[in-house]
Amino acid sequence: MALWHGAMNNRGFRQGSFCSFQSSTSDEDLMDIPGTAMDFSMRDDVPPLDRELEEDRSYNGAGIGSGNRMMDFLEEPIPGVGTYDDFNTIDWVREKSRDRDRHREITNKSKESTWALIHSVSDAFSGWLLMLLIGLLSGSLAGVIDISAHWMTDLKEGICTGGFWFNHEHCCWNSDHVTFEDRDKCPEWNSWSQLIISTNEGAFAYIVNYFMYVLWALLFAFLAVSLVKVFAPYACGSGIPEIKTILSGFIIRGYLGKWTLIIKTITLVLAVSSGLSLGKEGPLVHVACCCGNILCHCFNKYRKNEAKRREVLSAAAAAGVSVAFGAPIGGVLFSLEEVSYYFPLKTLWRSFFAALVAAFTLRSINPFGNSRLVLFYVEFHTPWHLFELVPFILLGIFGGLWGALFIRTNIAWCRKRKTTQLGKYPVVEVLIMTAITAILAFPNEYTRMSTSELISELFNDCGLLDSSKLCDYENHFNTSKGSELPDRPAGLGVYSAMWQLVFVVIGGVTRMTVSLVVIMFELTGGLEYIVPLMAAAMTSKWVADALGREGIYDAHIRLNGYPFLEAKEEFAHKTLAMDVMKPRRNDPLLTVLTQDSMTVEDVETIISETTYSGFPVVVSRESQRLVGFVLRRDLIISIENARKRQDGIVSTSIIYFTEHSPPMPPYTPPTLKLRNILDLSPFTVTDLTPMEIVVDIFRKLGLRQCLVTHNGRLLGIITKKDVLKHIAQMANQDPDSILFN
Amino acid sequence: MALWHGAMNNRGFRQGSFCSFQSSTSDEDLMDIPGTAMDFSMRDDVPPLDRELEEDRSYNGAGIGSGNRMMDFLEEPIPGVGTYDDFNTIDWVREKSRDRDRHREITNKSKESTWALIHSVSDAFSGWLLMLLIGLLSGSLAGVIDISAHWMTDLKEGICTGGFWFNHEHCCWNSDHVTFEDRDKCPEWNSWSQLIISTNEGAFAYIVNYFMYVLWALLFAFLAVSLVKVFAPYACGSGIPEIKTILSGFIIRGYLGKWTLIIKTITLVLAVSSGLSLGKEGPLVHVACCCGNILCHCFNKYRKNEAKRREVLSAAAAAGVSVAFGAPIGGVLFSLEEVSYYFPLKTLWRSFFAALVAAFTLRSINPFGNSRLVLFYVEFHTPWHLFELVPFILLGIFGGLWGALFIRTNIAWCRKRKTTQLGKYPVVEVLIMTAITAILAFPNEYTRMSTSELISELFNDCGLLDSSKLCDYENHFNTSKGSELPDRPAGLGVYSAMWQLVFVVIGGVTRMTVSLVVIMFELTGGLEYIVPLMAAAMTSKWVADALGREGIYDAHIRLNGYPFLEAKEEFAHKTLAMDVMKPRRNDPLLTVLTQDSMTVEDVETIISETTYSGFPVVVSRESQRLVGFVLRRDLIISIENARKRQDGIVSTSIIYFTEHSPPMPPYTPPTLKLRNILDLSPFTVTDLTPMEIVVDIFRKLGLRQCLVTHNGRLLGIITKKDVLKHIAQMANQDPDSILFN
């Protein structure tokens, strides 16, 4: 019973007041109640007789309480114990254990009173409530972003005199002077040349419009980059590599905070409007994850547990993708395939729910004015023919090549930025890019429109009244085939048009995963065309895989040295645990603590002389038999706390990690019992375990470290960082590129 | 180096000739080349001097080869080592290691010659080729099943005189005497009453038709049940609980064999035609998995590796569901959520591919005559309104209740069948059920048609020409609302109709998972209606969860006592590894082998006196420090093999699990080195590890057993069966209900 209690404390002690472990059933615990009074009896000024009595009790059966008393004393949550430093890796096993303890306690209590029952039920539903809130918030934000970005994109071309807050389309909707064929020309909408030089004709007007277009783009870009630089550096970039790393169990404080959310939302609008951004799935995932993280603070269950919070963030990522494309199922699959690390089935359901609510909220806001859930709904309904697979497969090959090229160029550019002077002038870089984009984009009708408009245009079935050039193309194509409208090879014209446009769009498309492309296409309603789409996606995947397995996000993670353990790639080398563990062959011996022979001073010396984040505890130096593992942070906090609060703890006090401390001779300082911060079930592997299995264990269980034994004796330790360094080394990369712990 | 080599052998030695591990780089191995000659030098007739020299060599550095020689001798694959007995659980870690070794070897060899390179490339693509074959085969079988079942269902009502092989629909297609409004009435199609009493009118004709309908149904049912009973008992039942168990790592030989495939295909046709089966996803998954398993035999990579084969079977299950509903993506999600256990990302892609090929093959066979991928394509395109959510949520609540009730009734019935006399007369039971179904089904037009026709009828948008009664209902409904066709609340009429039909269909629907319902509905093209559908599915899930978490398949697994470790449910109890491990507190000590002091006879005694499937190997009985783990099966095979083939191995030979054997006094029998069958990296946990973590490790790593240590000393063992029994015990179930190992 005592052993058991100890172990449960070990797993459960770090919880806050909400879920602190209170046992009141065992005999030992009943003995503890007058414990606080007994603390004083251990001071030096207590008469020898009492002391001896005390020692006897403490060593015999009845005295277990004495040891336990100190455990109880420490069980009051010491602030900081069980939390993590910034830029550190969480221990999934510990976090999940804590949550299970919490859940158990609530379930057990629920039988006691109605209030506790209500608490239990509300606790069970808080996850769904949180999902609802995340869906609502991220859907609303996505709606706001879409509407603002649409308005600001049009602002680059002109302004509505009927109300400056109307975008081009809405401006002309409200107009009476518009014909059906020329829907987007109305007197209320004034291009900048009309406003400035009162005409829209001639070369000078074109130049004015061109100039204004570039000017606005530069202004938006400048605003965006300045906001990020000044207020929230974390709002920079797509965010997905960092979110992947966070979801895998890394702590980056503030990365998903409220400032990041606000600045990211504003700058996303600015960046999209400036014409720079091609894919908004990354930023929207970041925005949704910020929403998720902030909303987590309203729920104890999620605020206090890093593992539970990551479940929520996985779902939030799904909601983000869902609103980016209006594709809830695609969003969930994207989160599952690309972003998430720990994804239990429960999260699958919740992600669906969050993604759905978000998409539904966005639809209610109705930014595209068509009351459809999906941004670009496809209206093809004619069957396809087998020969049409050929252009799809060609498209797939091309897409795969382009994607691999894109990733390489992008990474090379980012590396250059990291290593040369270039990285010092981000504002200048962005402005130059914006200027180039705007100057190149303006003359071409398709590059000038926003990506969503463009894709929508690409996918729409052309009616006979449609004025778009793409449709002209297809109609022309059809005419040459004999003008049989019902039998026309739907989309083939569009594919050919797409072929021409490939240089404009695919850069954007290949940044998403191939799977996402499938899901996105499928969700646009092209269910009939799933076979050709899959064929294209498959070819594209094969081609891209042959050229390099790494996706863009993984490449960025590696470039930045984030401690991310890739779950997809198999570790294919023949090394053993002993080749990776510390200490290396000629290093000094592993730093260990002994369970019952070290003084507070010894331990403090070890702490100050090393930088390890944890220490194995062994039976004795000679036997090297493993007892448990103690974290540096917990050790420091507990010793400091004991020195401050527990009378008589001095440098010569012996630290006990055992269950019972032996009787001490009189006049020796009181002992410090630290079994409650000891992890009594550290993971171990033997020195001959192949690294492929070790990597698998680290991945699947989410370990932070693992101890290495040989024939039952402790030999060394492998941390997640060691594993990552080893993988980098095996892949002929610089092992020191892995940052953080 | 030697250690390393040993460990690799340990993981790699069990491969067949295709992938046997050949090392020829280390010094020790070079010394082995004349090894066969040295075998004889160890016989008793060798002069003492030579023997001593031999011993010296064998104990000093240079002599490592001697030990190794015997390892090499054993490295020739001993038939049976590394395989599994029927009704046993596989070791996922070992299987995956073997596959990685195999892959490594092929990759390394590929640099040596062009032929090896071709082999390597073909090996890499064999997975995709296998998926293609599975897709083609299961798609074709599904097509054949659909066509045959359609024909035989119609056979119950009548026969085509234009050709008996035509079904009702095809019969009338070929007729010239048919009007558009009465498509299904033509002179070529004769009901049984027309054939027998030459009229279709009047009560007597009705009775004749009724009688023939029931007769045919009984004949089909009798044929089906007899075929299963006589030829392939494994073809019985839906098969999904067993497939889930197999995919989790259990061996049931013949369950996915060719006889099962043939009989299952025939009986599925018969059962569907007899009117009994409502959902064919289970049988089709079984059929597809049989295809997968049989096709695995064509590829070394999959034939020889149980883990790899299970990846293929997961994909085959997806293909099965894909053809059951014409929903490839739904199939993959079903396989992921409901059936599979080990589902790496690579399998996700391959499953998509297999599911797609299968669906495409089915579409090419075109059993529904509409050249659509999807069986019941929905043509609604009008938006829905918020108030329409209400009936959906009601439907969800009802569905959840009905589902829970269905599962309970079904399980109660099955338990009754298992425990009472009822189970002894399966043929009678099936005939009675068929008779009741047929007698009740005939008078109602909707219950008489097959499920697929019914669902298709339910979901089709009603054209003005449609003659179905359901459409009458909806048209009536619309008329009462004002007959505005473009604005009619699409589907609401259908929902109401569905409401009436709920008692007929939902029984069928709730047997599938809620997720499947969503995916299926969604794939029918009702993308616009995803929000109401999700609302219904969510409500249904919540209601069903509140009444009992177990799905129908899990309930059946539990009922049958299959050794399936559920990955979805959290283990919520506070027990520790020491509470579960064997030996229990008052049991005799754990049976262990020592690494260097047991004779062949000692080990054989232990083997004959115990039934454990494996034994831990320790340094010595006193220290109890763990060295490794050896499987009973491997031990028996190796000792038998050594006695037969290795000269001088007698009962008093000492078995060494160490790397080097010490010098032996003269005239002692030669030693038997068995380090190569020793698992040098057994998984260990401490006795104080909470069971929730142990369960997690078993689930995530797919372990078969795990050793328990305390302060570095071996204390006990936990097998998968112990874990399952403990879970059953904690859930207040009979722990002895868990069968097999």
XYZ file of C-alpha atoms in Angstrom, chain A residues 125-532:
408
model
C -18.454 18.338 -21.828
C -15.897 21.114 -21.464
C -13.918 19.635 -24.337
C -16.871 19.936 -26.688
C -17.676 23.417 -25.412
C -14.104 24.465 -26.023
C -14.303 23.071 -29.557
C -17.480 25.045 -30.141
C -15.822 28.256 -28.962
C -12.717 27.629 -31.054
C -14.873 26.937 -34.096
C -16.910 30.088 -33.568
C -13.903 32.306 -32.918
C -11.698 31.041 -35.723
C -14.605 30.990 -38.163
C -15.441 34.600 -37.289
C -11.835 35.703 -37.571
C -11.510 33.967 -40.931
C -14.662 35.770 -42.092
C -13.311 39.109 -40.973
C -9.977 38.403 -42.641
C -11.644 37.387 -45.915
C -13.889 40.429 -46.040
C -11.116 42.850 -45.141
C -8.637 41.281 -47.534
C -11.175 41.380 -50.350
C -11.851 45.039 -49.719
C -8.184 45.955 -49.465
C -7.258 43.996 -52.583
C -9.819 46.010 -54.504
C -8.552 49.166 -52.851
C -5.357 48.727 -54.836
C -7.369 49.231 -58.031
C -9.867 51.838 -57.015
C -12.502 52.935 -54.550
C -16.283 52.898 -54.350
C -17.847 56.332 -54.300
C -21.131 54.857 -53.126
C -19.413 54.017 -49.843
C -15.716 53.457 -49.391
C -16.386 50.351 -47.340
C -17.774 48.464 -50.365
C -15.472 46.316 -52.390
C -15.634 46.263 -56.159
C -18.267 43.553 -56.362
C -20.546 44.936 -53.642
C -20.160 48.410 -55.044
C -21.574 47.314 -58.378
C -24.263 45.155 -56.793
C -25.787 48.264 -55.341
C -25.614 50.066 -58.634
C -28.561 50.504 -61.001
C -26.364 51.209 -63.983
C -25.032 47.777 -64.562
C -25.841 45.224 -67.249
C -25.711 41.497 -66.747
C -22.881 41.001 -69.222
C -20.707 43.697 -67.732
C -21.361 43.048 -64.102
C -18.095 44.472 -62.850
C -18.333 47.832 -64.559
C -20.421 50.478 -62.852
C -20.107 54.224 -62.426
C -19.865 53.972 -58.637
C -16.587 52.114 -58.843
C -13.751 54.486 -59.630
C -10.287 53.374 -60.482
C -7.504 55.568 -59.130
C -6.922 57.108 -62.511
C -10.557 58.178 -62.633
C -10.231 59.789 -59.253
C -6.915 61.470 -59.919
C -6.934 62.361 -63.618
C -10.673 61.762 -64.221
C -10.236 59.223 -66.971
C -9.762 55.526 -67.319
C -8.553 55.551 -70.895
C -5.136 55.955 -72.393
C -1.594 55.142 -71.452
C -1.300 57.769 -68.756
C -4.359 56.409 -66.895
C -2.855 52.953 -67.115
C 0.385 54.232 -65.649
C -1.454 56.012 -62.848
C -3.389 52.865 -62.017
C -0.219 50.815 -62.221
C 1.604 53.242 -59.934
C -1.228 53.330 -57.390
C -1.454 49.537 -57.452
C 2.227 49.145 -56.640
C 2.082 51.951 -54.081
C -0.782 50.392 -52.139
C 0.891 47.001 -52.255
C 4.081 48.486 -50.851
C 2.167 50.342 -48.153
C 0.360 47.176 -47.032
C 3.578 45.187 -47.046
C 5.422 47.850 -45.083
C 2.666 48.029 -42.486
C 2.582 44.246 -42.174
C 6.299 43.769 -41.749
C 6.608 46.680 -39.311
C 3.774 45.416 -37.129
C 5.367 41.994 -36.934
C 8.804 43.420 -36.212
C 7.670 45.813 -33.519
C 4.860 43.998 -31.729
C 4.982 40.262 -32.206
C 8.027 38.632 -33.768
C 6.317 35.264 -33.360
C 3.625 36.288 -35.846
C 6.252 35.982 -38.569
C 6.142 33.277 -41.230
C 3.580 30.604 -41.960
C 3.824 29.237 -38.449
C 3.189 25.632 -39.344
C 6.743 24.354 -38.670
C 6.629 25.934 -35.219
C 3.119 24.627 -34.529
C 4.213 21.149 -35.557
C 7.092 21.433 -33.128
C 4.835 22.720 -30.363
C 2.350 19.919 -30.982
C 5.157 17.389 -30.764
C 5.706 18.551 -27.195
C 7.914 21.613 -27.242
C 7.293 24.743 -25.205
C 7.507 28.136 -26.913
C 5.895 30.638 -24.599
C 3.964 33.408 -26.288
C 3.996 31.734 -29.672
C 0.262 31.171 -29.440
C -0.520 34.190 -27.261
C -2.985 37.016 -27.659
C -0.480 39.482 -29.121
C 0.541 37.000 -31.748
C -3.138 36.469 -32.551
C -3.939 40.152 -32.956
C -0.875 41.008 -34.994
C -1.128 37.879 -37.114
C -4.743 38.620 -37.984
C -3.967 42.178 -39.037
C -0.831 41.308 -40.936
C -2.511 38.426 -42.704
C -5.051 40.862 -44.131
C -2.270 43.233 -45.117
C -0.102 40.524 -46.639
C -2.929 39.003 -48.652
C -3.970 42.465 -49.838
C -0.438 43.387 -50.817
C -0.532 40.446 -53.206
C 2.350 38.606 -51.580
C 0.733 35.634 -49.950
C -0.383 32.756 -52.094
C -1.544 30.281 -49.454
C -3.286 31.403 -46.337
C -3.636 27.972 -44.735
C -0.480 28.477 -42.676
C -1.432 31.797 -41.113
C -5.023 30.663 -40.575
C -3.791 27.546 -38.778
C -1.648 29.796 -36.619
C -4.592 32.100 -35.920
C -6.853 29.156 -35.052
C -4.195 27.662 -32.777
C -3.824 31.005 -31.001
C -7.610 30.999 -30.484
C -7.374 27.464 -29.149
C -4.532 28.251 -26.809
C -6.159 31.405 -25.449
C -9.505 29.675 -24.951
C -7.738 26.844 -23.122
C -7.132 29.286 -20.296
C -10.845 29.233 -19.498
C -10.744 25.536 -18.682
C -8.691 24.104 -15.833
C -8.523 20.758 -17.594
C -6.685 22.238 -20.533
C -4.868 25.151 -18.943
C -2.890 23.000 -16.579
C -2.041 20.074 -18.800
C 0.360 20.421 -21.698
C -0.734 17.142 -23.316
C -4.452 17.965 -23.178
C -3.755 21.420 -24.509
C -2.012 19.879 -27.512
C -5.109 17.802 -28.264
C -7.038 21.058 -28.424
C -4.421 22.654 -30.624
C -4.595 19.721 -33.060
C -8.304 20.309 -33.381
C -7.761 24.041 -33.729
C -5.336 23.398 -36.570
C -8.067 21.388 -38.298
C -10.455 24.308 -37.811
C -7.853 26.636 -39.310
C -7.476 24.585 -42.468
C -11.220 24.112 -42.558
C -11.821 27.862 -42.814
C -8.881 28.373 -45.164
C -10.504 26.195 -47.810
C -14.047 25.746 -46.538
C -13.229 22.043 -46.284
C -13.910 20.619 -42.813
C -12.958 17.035 -43.594
C -9.905 18.127 -45.507
C -8.932 20.198 -42.503
C -9.112 17.249 -40.154
C -7.067 15.091 -42.481
C -4.516 17.836 -42.893
C -4.197 18.151 -39.147
C -3.934 14.385 -38.825
C -1.431 13.899 -41.603
C 0.651 16.983 -41.529
C 0.481 18.886 -38.270
C -0.418 16.676 -35.336
C 1.780 14.407 -33.313
C -0.472 12.942 -30.673
C -3.868 12.359 -32.197
C -6.140 10.007 -30.259
C -9.448 9.018 -31.770
C -11.295 11.350 -29.410
C -9.428 14.220 -30.987
C -10.516 13.052 -34.429
C -14.141 13.527 -33.434
C -13.532 16.836 -31.724
C -11.516 18.072 -34.660
C -14.387 17.256 -36.992
C -16.684 19.176 -34.700
C -14.416 22.233 -34.403
C -13.709 22.239 -38.132
C -17.405 22.008 -38.872
C -18.402 24.791 -36.512
C -15.667 26.983 -37.942
C -16.755 26.312 -41.524
C -20.382 26.871 -40.575
C -19.558 30.156 -38.853
C -17.657 31.285 -41.920
C -20.586 30.332 -44.125
C -22.945 32.335 -41.919
C -20.710 35.373 -42.262
C -20.926 34.612 -45.948
C -17.838 36.416 -47.172
C -18.159 35.059 -50.700
C -21.791 35.998 -51.040
C -22.930 32.627 -52.313
C -24.182 30.993 -49.115
C -22.124 27.937 -49.846
C -19.930 26.210 -47.326
C -17.274 25.759 -49.932
C -15.375 28.616 -51.435
C -15.160 27.271 -54.941
C -17.946 24.872 -55.622
C -17.521 22.907 -58.804
C -20.453 22.437 -61.078
C -19.115 19.840 -63.491
C -21.368 16.885 -63.830
C -20.312 15.204 -67.007
C -18.386 11.941 -66.731
C -14.754 11.858 -67.679
C -12.998 9.573 -70.090
C -10.023 7.340 -69.566
C -7.731 9.228 -71.955
C -8.215 12.318 -69.825
C -6.028 10.643 -67.226
C -2.983 11.445 -69.362
C -2.979 15.220 -68.850
C -3.677 14.615 -65.163
C -0.676 12.346 -64.827
C 1.461 14.839 -66.717
C 0.185 17.514 -64.390
C 1.120 15.279 -61.480
C 4.651 14.774 -62.756
C 5.051 18.444 -63.388
C 3.579 19.292 -59.991
C 5.941 16.900 -58.244
C 8.966 18.364 -60.012
C 7.840 21.883 -59.369
C 7.126 21.112 -55.725
C 10.564 19.622 -55.141
C 12.173 22.561 -56.900
C 10.113 25.004 -54.900
C 11.066 23.418 -51.603
C 14.746 23.398 -52.477
C 14.761 26.989 -53.695
C 12.796 28.133 -50.694
C 15.108 26.385 -48.252
C 18.228 27.585 -50.040
C 16.896 31.120 -49.896
C 16.024 30.839 -46.209
C 19.437 29.400 -45.439
C 21.071 32.251 -47.281
C 18.969 34.675 -45.312
C 20.024 32.993 -42.094
C 23.701 32.963 -42.837
C 24.387 36.129 -44.821
C 23.799 39.847 -44.426
C 20.473 39.451 -46.198
C 18.663 38.448 -43.026
C 19.358 41.778 -41.429
C 17.070 43.739 -43.689
C 13.731 41.941 -43.643
C 11.711 45.092 -44.304
C 13.726 45.916 -47.383
C 13.486 42.325 -48.569
C 9.712 42.246 -48.190
C 9.301 45.604 -49.901
C 11.434 44.529 -52.831
C 9.493 41.283 -53.133
C 6.204 43.145 -52.973
C 7.316 45.643 -55.564
C 8.436 42.904 -57.942
C 5.229 40.921 -57.394
C 3.027 43.951 -57.899
C 4.912 45.161 -60.968
C 4.738 41.729 -62.570
C 1.196 41.008 -61.477
C -0.619 44.116 -62.625
C -0.438 43.607 -66.400
C -1.884 40.067 -66.246
C -5.546 39.785 -65.431
C -5.159 36.436 -63.679
C -2.204 37.254 -61.499
C -3.881 40.497 -60.479
C -6.892 38.772 -58.954
C -6.612 37.152 -55.559
C -5.837 33.448 -55.398
C -9.309 32.482 -54.299
C -10.938 34.342 -57.174
C -8.485 32.744 -59.527
C -9.144 29.204 -58.361
C -12.862 29.808 -58.382
C -12.593 31.036 -61.945
C -10.557 27.973 -62.872
C -13.048 25.524 -61.537
C -16.331 26.998 -62.530
C -18.219 25.288 -65.225
C -18.537 27.829 -67.953
C -22.032 28.957 -68.711
C -22.724 30.342 -72.131
C -23.001 33.797 -70.660
C -19.725 33.690 -68.858
C -17.407 36.440 -69.961
C -14.163 35.030 -68.591
C -11.345 34.401 -71.019
C -10.915 30.893 -69.664
C -14.396 30.096 -70.790
C -13.739 31.559 -74.205
C -10.896 29.168 -74.393
C -13.023 26.221 -73.492
C -15.841 27.226 -75.772
C -13.387 27.520 -78.581
C -12.103 24.091 -77.748
C -15.601 22.711 -77.739
C -16.451 24.296 -81.019
C -13.553 22.565 -82.623
C -14.833 19.294 -81.267
C -18.285 19.758 -82.701
C -20.129 21.928 -80.177
C -22.048 19.096 -78.552
C -22.572 20.723 -75.211
C -23.912 17.717 -73.257
C -20.997 15.556 -74.293
C -18.220 18.057 -74.076
C -15.177 16.785 -72.233
C -15.779 18.808 -69.151
C -12.763 20.445 -67.756
C -10.334 19.389 -70.418
C -10.310 22.932 -71.672
C -9.826 24.073 -68.139
C -6.903 21.715 -67.700
C -5.273 23.120 -70.776
C -5.876 26.584 -69.477
C -4.493 25.426 -66.166
C -1.492 24.170 -68.001
C -0.798 27.687 -69.136
C -1.444 29.032 -65.704
C 0.674 26.407 -64.053
C 3.569 28.781 -63.659
C 1.395 31.169 -61.726
C -0.490 28.780 -59.430
C 1.369 25.576 -58.762
C 4.073 27.351 -56.709
C 1.176 27.962 -54.356
C -0.370 24.542 -54.571
C 2.680 22.432 -53.980
C 3.371 24.132 -50.722
C 0.403 22.238 -49.389
C 0.721 18.527 -48.995
C -0.385 16.307 -51.791
C -3.038 14.865 -49.552
C -4.396 18.303 -48.968
C -4.640 18.854 -52.682
C -6.725 15.712 -52.998
C -9.007 16.612 -50.154
C -9.350 20.162 -51.302
C -10.211 19.219 -54.834
C -12.576 16.591 -53.591
C -14.299 19.022 -51.299
C -14.824 21.455 -54.099
C -17.430 18.941 -55.117
C -15.501 17.208 -57.881
C -16.347 13.809 -56.481
C -16.822 12.441 -59.951
C -13.272 13.385 -60.759
C -11.647 11.768 -57.801
C -9.879 9.157 -59.916
C -8.084 11.633 -62.184
